[in-house]
Short mmCIF file of N, CA and C in Angstrom, two decimals:
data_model
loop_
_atom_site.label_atom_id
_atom_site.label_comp_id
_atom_site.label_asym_id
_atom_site.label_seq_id
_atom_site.Cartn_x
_atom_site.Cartn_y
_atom_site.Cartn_z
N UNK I 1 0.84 -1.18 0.00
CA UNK I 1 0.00 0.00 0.00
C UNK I 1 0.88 1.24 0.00
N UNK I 2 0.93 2.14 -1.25
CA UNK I 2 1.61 3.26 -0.70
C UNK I 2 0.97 4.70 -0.44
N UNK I 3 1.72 5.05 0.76
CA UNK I 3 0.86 6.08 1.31
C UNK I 3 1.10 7.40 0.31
N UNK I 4 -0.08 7.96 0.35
CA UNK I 4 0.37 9.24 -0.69
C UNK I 4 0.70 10.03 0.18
N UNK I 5 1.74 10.84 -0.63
CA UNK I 5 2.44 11.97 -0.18
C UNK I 5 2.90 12.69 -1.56
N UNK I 6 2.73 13.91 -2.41
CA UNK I 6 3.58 14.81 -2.94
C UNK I 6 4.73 14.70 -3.10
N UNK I 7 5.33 14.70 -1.59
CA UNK I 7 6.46 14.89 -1.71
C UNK I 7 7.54 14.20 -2.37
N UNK I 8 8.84 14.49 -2.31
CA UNK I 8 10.00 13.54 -3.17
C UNK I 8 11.35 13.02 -2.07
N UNK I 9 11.48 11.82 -2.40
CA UNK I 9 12.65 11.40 -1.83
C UNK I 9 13.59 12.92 -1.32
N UNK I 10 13.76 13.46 -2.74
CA UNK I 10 14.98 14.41 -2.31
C UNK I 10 14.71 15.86 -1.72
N UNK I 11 13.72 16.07 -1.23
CA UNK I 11 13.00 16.75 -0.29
C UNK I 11 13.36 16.20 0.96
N UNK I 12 13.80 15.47 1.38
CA UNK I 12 14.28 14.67 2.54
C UNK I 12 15.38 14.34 2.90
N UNK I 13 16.07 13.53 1.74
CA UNK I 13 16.63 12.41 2.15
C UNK I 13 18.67 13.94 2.34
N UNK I 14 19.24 12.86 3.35
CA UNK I 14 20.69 13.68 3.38
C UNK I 14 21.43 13.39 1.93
N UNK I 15 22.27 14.32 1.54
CA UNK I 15 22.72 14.51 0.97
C UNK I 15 24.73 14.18 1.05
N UNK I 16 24.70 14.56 2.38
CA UNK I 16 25.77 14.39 2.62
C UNK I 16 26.20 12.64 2.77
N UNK I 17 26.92 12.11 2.07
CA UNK I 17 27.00 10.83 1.54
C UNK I 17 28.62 9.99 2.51
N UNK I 18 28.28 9.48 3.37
CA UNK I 18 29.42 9.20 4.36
C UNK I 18 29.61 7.73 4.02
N UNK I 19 30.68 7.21 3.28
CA UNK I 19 30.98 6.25 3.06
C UNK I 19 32.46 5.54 2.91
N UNK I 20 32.42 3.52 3.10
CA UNK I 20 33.09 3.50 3.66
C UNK I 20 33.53 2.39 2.31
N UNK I 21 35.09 2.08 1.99
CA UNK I 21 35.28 1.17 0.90
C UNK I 21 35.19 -0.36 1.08
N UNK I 22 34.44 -1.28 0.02
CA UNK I 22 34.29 -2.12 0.51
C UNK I 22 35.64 -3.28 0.81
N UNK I 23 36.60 -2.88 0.56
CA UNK I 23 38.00 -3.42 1.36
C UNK I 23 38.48 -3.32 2.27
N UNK I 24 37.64 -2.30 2.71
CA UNK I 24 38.26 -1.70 4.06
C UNK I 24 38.14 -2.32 5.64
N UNK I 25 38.59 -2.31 6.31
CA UNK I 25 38.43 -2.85 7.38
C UNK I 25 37.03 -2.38 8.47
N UNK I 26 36.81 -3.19 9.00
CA UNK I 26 35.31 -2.76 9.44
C UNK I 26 35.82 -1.93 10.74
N UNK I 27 37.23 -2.02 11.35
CA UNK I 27 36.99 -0.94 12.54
C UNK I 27 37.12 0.40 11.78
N UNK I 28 37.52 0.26 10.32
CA UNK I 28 37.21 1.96 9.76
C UNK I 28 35.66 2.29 9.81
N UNK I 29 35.22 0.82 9.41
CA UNK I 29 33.99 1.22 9.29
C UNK I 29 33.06 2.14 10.79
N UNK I 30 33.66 1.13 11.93
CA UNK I 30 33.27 1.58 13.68
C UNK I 30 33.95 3.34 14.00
N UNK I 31 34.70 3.72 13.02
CA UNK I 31 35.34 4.69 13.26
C UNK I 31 34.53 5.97 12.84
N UNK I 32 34.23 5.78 11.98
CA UNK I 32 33.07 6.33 10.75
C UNK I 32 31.95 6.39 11.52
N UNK I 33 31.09 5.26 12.03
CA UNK I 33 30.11 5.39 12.62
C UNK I 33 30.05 6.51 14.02
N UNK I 34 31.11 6.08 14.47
CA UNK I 34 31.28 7.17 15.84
C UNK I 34 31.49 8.05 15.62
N UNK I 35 32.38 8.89 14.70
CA UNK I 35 32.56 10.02 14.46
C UNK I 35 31.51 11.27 13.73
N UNK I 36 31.00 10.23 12.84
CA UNK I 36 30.12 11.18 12.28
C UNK I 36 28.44 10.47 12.98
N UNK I 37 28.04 10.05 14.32
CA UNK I 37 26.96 9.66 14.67
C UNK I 37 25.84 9.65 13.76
N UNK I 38 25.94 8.09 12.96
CA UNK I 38 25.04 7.60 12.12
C UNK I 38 24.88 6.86 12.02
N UNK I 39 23.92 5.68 11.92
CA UNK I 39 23.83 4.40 11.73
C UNK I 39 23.71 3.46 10.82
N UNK I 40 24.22 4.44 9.42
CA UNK I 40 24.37 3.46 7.64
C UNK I 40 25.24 4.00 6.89
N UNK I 41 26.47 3.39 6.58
CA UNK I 41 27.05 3.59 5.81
C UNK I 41 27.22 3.18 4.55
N UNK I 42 27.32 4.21 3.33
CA UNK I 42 27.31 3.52 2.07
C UNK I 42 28.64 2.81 1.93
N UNK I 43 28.49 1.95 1.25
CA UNK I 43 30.01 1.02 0.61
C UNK I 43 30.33 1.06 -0.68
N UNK I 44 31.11 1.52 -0.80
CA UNK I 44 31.70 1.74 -2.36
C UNK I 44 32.72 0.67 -2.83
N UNK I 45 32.83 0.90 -4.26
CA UNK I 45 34.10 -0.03 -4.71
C UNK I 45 34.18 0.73 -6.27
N UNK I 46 35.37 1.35 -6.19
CA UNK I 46 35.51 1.79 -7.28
C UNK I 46 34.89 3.06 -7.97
N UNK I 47 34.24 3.72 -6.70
CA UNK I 47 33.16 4.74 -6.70
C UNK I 47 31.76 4.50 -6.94
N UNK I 48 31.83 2.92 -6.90
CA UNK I 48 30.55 2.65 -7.43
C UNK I 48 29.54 2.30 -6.16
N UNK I 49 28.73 2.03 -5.95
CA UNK I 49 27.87 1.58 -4.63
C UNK I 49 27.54 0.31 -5.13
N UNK I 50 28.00 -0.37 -4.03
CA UNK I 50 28.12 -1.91 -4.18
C UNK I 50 27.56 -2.48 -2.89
N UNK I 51 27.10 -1.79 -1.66
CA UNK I 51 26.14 -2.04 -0.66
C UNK I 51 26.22 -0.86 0.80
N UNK I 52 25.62 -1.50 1.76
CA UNK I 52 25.45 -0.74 2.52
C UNK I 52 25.49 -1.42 4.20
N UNK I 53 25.78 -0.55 5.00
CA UNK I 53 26.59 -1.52 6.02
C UNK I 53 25.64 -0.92 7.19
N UNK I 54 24.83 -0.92 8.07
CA UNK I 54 24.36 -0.81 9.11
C UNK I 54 25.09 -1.07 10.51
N UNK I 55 25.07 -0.17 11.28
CA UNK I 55 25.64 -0.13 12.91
C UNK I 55 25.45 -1.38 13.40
N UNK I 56 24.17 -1.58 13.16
CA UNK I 56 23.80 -3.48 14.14
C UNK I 56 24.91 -4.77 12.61
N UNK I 57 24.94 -4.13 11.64
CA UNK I 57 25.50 -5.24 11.43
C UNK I 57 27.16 -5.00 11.32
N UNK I 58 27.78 -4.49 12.27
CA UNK I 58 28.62 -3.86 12.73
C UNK I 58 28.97 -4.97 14.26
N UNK I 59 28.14 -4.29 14.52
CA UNK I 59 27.82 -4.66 16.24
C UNK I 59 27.58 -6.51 16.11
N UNK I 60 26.67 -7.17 15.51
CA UNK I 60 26.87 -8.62 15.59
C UNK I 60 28.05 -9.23 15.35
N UNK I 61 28.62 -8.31 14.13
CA UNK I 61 30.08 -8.97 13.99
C UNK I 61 31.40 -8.84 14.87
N UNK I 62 31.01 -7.81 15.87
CA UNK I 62 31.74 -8.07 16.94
C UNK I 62 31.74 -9.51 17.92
N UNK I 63 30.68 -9.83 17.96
CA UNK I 63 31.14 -11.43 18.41
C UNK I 63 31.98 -12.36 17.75
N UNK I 64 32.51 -12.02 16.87
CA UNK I 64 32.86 -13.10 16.15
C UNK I 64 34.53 -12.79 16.26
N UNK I 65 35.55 -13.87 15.93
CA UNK I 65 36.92 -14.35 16.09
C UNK I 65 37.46 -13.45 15.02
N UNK I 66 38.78 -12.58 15.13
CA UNK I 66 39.11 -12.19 14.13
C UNK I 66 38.49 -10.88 13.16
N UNK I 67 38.23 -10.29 14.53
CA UNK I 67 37.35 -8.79 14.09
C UNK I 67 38.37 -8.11 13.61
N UNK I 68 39.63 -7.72 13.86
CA UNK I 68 40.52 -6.77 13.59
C UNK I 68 40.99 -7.11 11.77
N UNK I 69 40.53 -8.27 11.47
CA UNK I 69 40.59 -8.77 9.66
C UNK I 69 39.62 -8.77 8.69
N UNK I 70 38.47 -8.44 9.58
CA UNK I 70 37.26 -8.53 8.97
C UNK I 70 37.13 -7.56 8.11
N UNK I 71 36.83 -7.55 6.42
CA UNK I 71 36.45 -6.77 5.49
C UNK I 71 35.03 -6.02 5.43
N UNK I 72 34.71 -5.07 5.67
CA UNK I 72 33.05 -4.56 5.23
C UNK I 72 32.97 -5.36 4.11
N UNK I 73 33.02 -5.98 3.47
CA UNK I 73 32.69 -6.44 2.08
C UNK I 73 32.18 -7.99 2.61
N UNK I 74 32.28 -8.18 3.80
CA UNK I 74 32.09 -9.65 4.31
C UNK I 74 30.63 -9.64 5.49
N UNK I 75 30.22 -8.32 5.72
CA UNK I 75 29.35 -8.20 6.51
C UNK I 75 28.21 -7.28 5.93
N UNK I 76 28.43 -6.51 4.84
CA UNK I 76 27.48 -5.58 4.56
C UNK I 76 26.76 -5.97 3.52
N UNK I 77 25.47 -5.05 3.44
CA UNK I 77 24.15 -6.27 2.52
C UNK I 77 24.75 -5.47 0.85
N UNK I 78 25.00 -6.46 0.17
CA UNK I 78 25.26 -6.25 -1.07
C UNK I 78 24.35 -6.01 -1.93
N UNK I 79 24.42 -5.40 -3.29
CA UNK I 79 23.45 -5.00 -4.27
C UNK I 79 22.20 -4.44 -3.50
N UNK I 80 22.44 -3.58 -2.35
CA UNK I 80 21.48 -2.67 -1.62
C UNK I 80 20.03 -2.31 -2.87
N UNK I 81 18.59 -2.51 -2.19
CA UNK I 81 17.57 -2.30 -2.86
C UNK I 81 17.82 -0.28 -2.83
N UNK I 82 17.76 0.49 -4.06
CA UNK I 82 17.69 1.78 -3.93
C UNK I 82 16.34 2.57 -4.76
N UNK I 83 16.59 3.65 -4.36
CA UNK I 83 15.30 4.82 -4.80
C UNK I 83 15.72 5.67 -5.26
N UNK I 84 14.81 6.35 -6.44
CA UNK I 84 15.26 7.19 -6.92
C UNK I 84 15.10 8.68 -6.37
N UNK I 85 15.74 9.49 -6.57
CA UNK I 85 15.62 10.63 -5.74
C UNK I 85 14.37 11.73 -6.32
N UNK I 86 13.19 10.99 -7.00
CA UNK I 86 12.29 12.18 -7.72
C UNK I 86 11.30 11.45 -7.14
N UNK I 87 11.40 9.96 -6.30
CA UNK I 87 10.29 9.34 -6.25
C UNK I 87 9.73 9.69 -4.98
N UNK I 88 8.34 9.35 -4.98
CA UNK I 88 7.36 9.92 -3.72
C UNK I 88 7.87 9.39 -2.60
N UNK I 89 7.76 10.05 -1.55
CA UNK I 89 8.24 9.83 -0.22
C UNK I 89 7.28 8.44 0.38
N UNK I 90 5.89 8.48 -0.57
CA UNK I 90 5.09 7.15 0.21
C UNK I 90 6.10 6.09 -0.33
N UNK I 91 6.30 6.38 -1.49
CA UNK I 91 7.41 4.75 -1.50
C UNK I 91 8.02 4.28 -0.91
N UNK I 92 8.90 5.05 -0.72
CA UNK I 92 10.49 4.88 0.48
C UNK I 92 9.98 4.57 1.57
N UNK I 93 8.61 5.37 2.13
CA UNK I 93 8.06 4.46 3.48
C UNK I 93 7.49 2.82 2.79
N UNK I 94 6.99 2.79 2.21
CA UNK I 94 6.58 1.49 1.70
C UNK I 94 7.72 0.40 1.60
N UNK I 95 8.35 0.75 1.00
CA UNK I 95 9.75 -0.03 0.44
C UNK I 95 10.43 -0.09 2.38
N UNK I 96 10.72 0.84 2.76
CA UNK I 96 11.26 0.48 4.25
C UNK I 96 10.62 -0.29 5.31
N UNK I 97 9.70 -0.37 4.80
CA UNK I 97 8.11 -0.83 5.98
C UNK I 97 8.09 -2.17 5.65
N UNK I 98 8.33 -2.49 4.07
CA UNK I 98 7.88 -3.74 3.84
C UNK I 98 9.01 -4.51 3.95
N UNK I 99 10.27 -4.22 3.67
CA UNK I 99 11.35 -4.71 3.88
C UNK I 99 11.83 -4.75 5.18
N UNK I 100 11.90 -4.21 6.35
CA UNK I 100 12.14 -4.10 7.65
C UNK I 100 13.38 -3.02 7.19
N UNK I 101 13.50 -2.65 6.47
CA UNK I 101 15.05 -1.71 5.71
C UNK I 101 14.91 -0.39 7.38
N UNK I 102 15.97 0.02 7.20
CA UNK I 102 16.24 1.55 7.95
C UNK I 102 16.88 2.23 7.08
N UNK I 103 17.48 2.47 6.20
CA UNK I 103 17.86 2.97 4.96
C UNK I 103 18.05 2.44 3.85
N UNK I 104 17.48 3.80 2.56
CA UNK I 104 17.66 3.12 1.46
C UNK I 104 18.83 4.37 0.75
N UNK I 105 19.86 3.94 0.18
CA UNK I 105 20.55 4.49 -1.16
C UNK I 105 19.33 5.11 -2.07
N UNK I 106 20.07 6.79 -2.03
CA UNK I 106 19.31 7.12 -3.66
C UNK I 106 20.00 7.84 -4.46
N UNK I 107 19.14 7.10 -5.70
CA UNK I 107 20.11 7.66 -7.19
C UNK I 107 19.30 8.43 -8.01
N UNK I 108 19.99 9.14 -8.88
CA UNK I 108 19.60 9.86 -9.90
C UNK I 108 20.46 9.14 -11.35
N UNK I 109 19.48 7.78 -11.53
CA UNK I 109 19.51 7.03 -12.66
C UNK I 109 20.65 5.98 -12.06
N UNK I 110 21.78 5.88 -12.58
CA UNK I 110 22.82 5.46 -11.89
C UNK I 110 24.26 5.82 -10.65
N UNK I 111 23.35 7.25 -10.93
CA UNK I 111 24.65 8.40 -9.38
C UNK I 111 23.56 8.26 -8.35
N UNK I 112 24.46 7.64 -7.25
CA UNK I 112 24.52 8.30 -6.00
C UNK I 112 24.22 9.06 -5.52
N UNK I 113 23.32 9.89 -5.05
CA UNK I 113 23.07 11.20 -4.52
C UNK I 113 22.71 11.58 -3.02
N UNK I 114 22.45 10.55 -2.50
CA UNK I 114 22.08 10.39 -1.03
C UNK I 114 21.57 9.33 -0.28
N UNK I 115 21.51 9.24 0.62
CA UNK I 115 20.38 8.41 1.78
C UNK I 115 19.43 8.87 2.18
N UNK I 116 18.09 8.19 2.35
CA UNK I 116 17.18 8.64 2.74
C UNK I 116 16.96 7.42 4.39
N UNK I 117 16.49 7.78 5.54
CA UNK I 117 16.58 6.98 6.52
C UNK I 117 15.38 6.89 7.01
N UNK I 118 14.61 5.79 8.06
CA UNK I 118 13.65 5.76 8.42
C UNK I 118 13.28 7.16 9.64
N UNK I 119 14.29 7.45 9.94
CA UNK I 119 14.49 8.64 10.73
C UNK I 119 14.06 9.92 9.94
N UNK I 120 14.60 9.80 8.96
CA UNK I 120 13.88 10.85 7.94
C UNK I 120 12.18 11.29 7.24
N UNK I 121 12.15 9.64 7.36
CA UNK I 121 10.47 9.66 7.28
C UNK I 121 9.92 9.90 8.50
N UNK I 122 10.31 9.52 9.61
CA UNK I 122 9.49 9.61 10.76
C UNK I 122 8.91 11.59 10.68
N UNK I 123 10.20 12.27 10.36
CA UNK I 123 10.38 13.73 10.58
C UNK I 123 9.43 13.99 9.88
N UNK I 124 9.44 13.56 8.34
CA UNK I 124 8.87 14.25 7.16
C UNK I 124 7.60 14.13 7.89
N UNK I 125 7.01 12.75 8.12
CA UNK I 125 5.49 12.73 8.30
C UNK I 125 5.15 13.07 9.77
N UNK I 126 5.69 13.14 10.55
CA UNK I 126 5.57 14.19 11.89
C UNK I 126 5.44 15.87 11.35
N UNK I 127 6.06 16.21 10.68
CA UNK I 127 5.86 17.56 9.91
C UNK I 127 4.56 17.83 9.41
N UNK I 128 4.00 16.70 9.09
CA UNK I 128 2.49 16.87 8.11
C UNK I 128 1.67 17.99 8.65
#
């Protein structure tokens, strides 16, 4: 069901694009998270977006043997579902709602242009 709304992804969503490479070691990734207090980071490879790494899936992989070797490329959800940045804001709630998602990647065709977060919808539609 999507809720109508006018509005557009990029009416919302941040812009500022904090991301982490997918070779990289995941305490860059823990480094990233703390510093800039956020809970999704995009993953690149090659400039390209190749997935997206969440705080909790950060945090589970701390239980595990051999954290200090661990690649983001071994824990983060690959070929991330994304939105386009012209599309209605009911989607992105739809698409997050139905997926259990907390963020989605958005593009303008094949660029990158931002994140939009469930935090972001909460605002938008508290604003109504």
């Amino acid at each position: 069901m999507i809720i109508e709304d006018k509005r557009t992804v990029s009416d919302w969503m941040s812009t500022k694009i904090i991301s982490v490479d997918a070779g990289d070691r995941i305490t860059k990734a823990h480094q990233l998270f703390d510093t800039n207090n956020i809970h999704h980071l995009i993953v690149l490879e090659k400039g390209k977006l190749v997935g997206i790494l969440s705080k909790e899936d950060l945090l589970k992989a701390y239980g595990e043997e051999g954290l200090n070797h661990t690649m983001v490329s071994e824990i983060m959800t690959a070929n991330p579902m994304t939105i386009e940045q012209d599309d209605n804001l009911g989607l992105a709630a739809d698409i997050i709602l139905a997926n259990r998602f907390h963020a989605l990647p958005v593009v303008d065709g094949v660029e990158l242009v931002g994140i939009i977060t469930s935090h972001d919808l909460i605002r938008c539609f508290y604003d109504l």
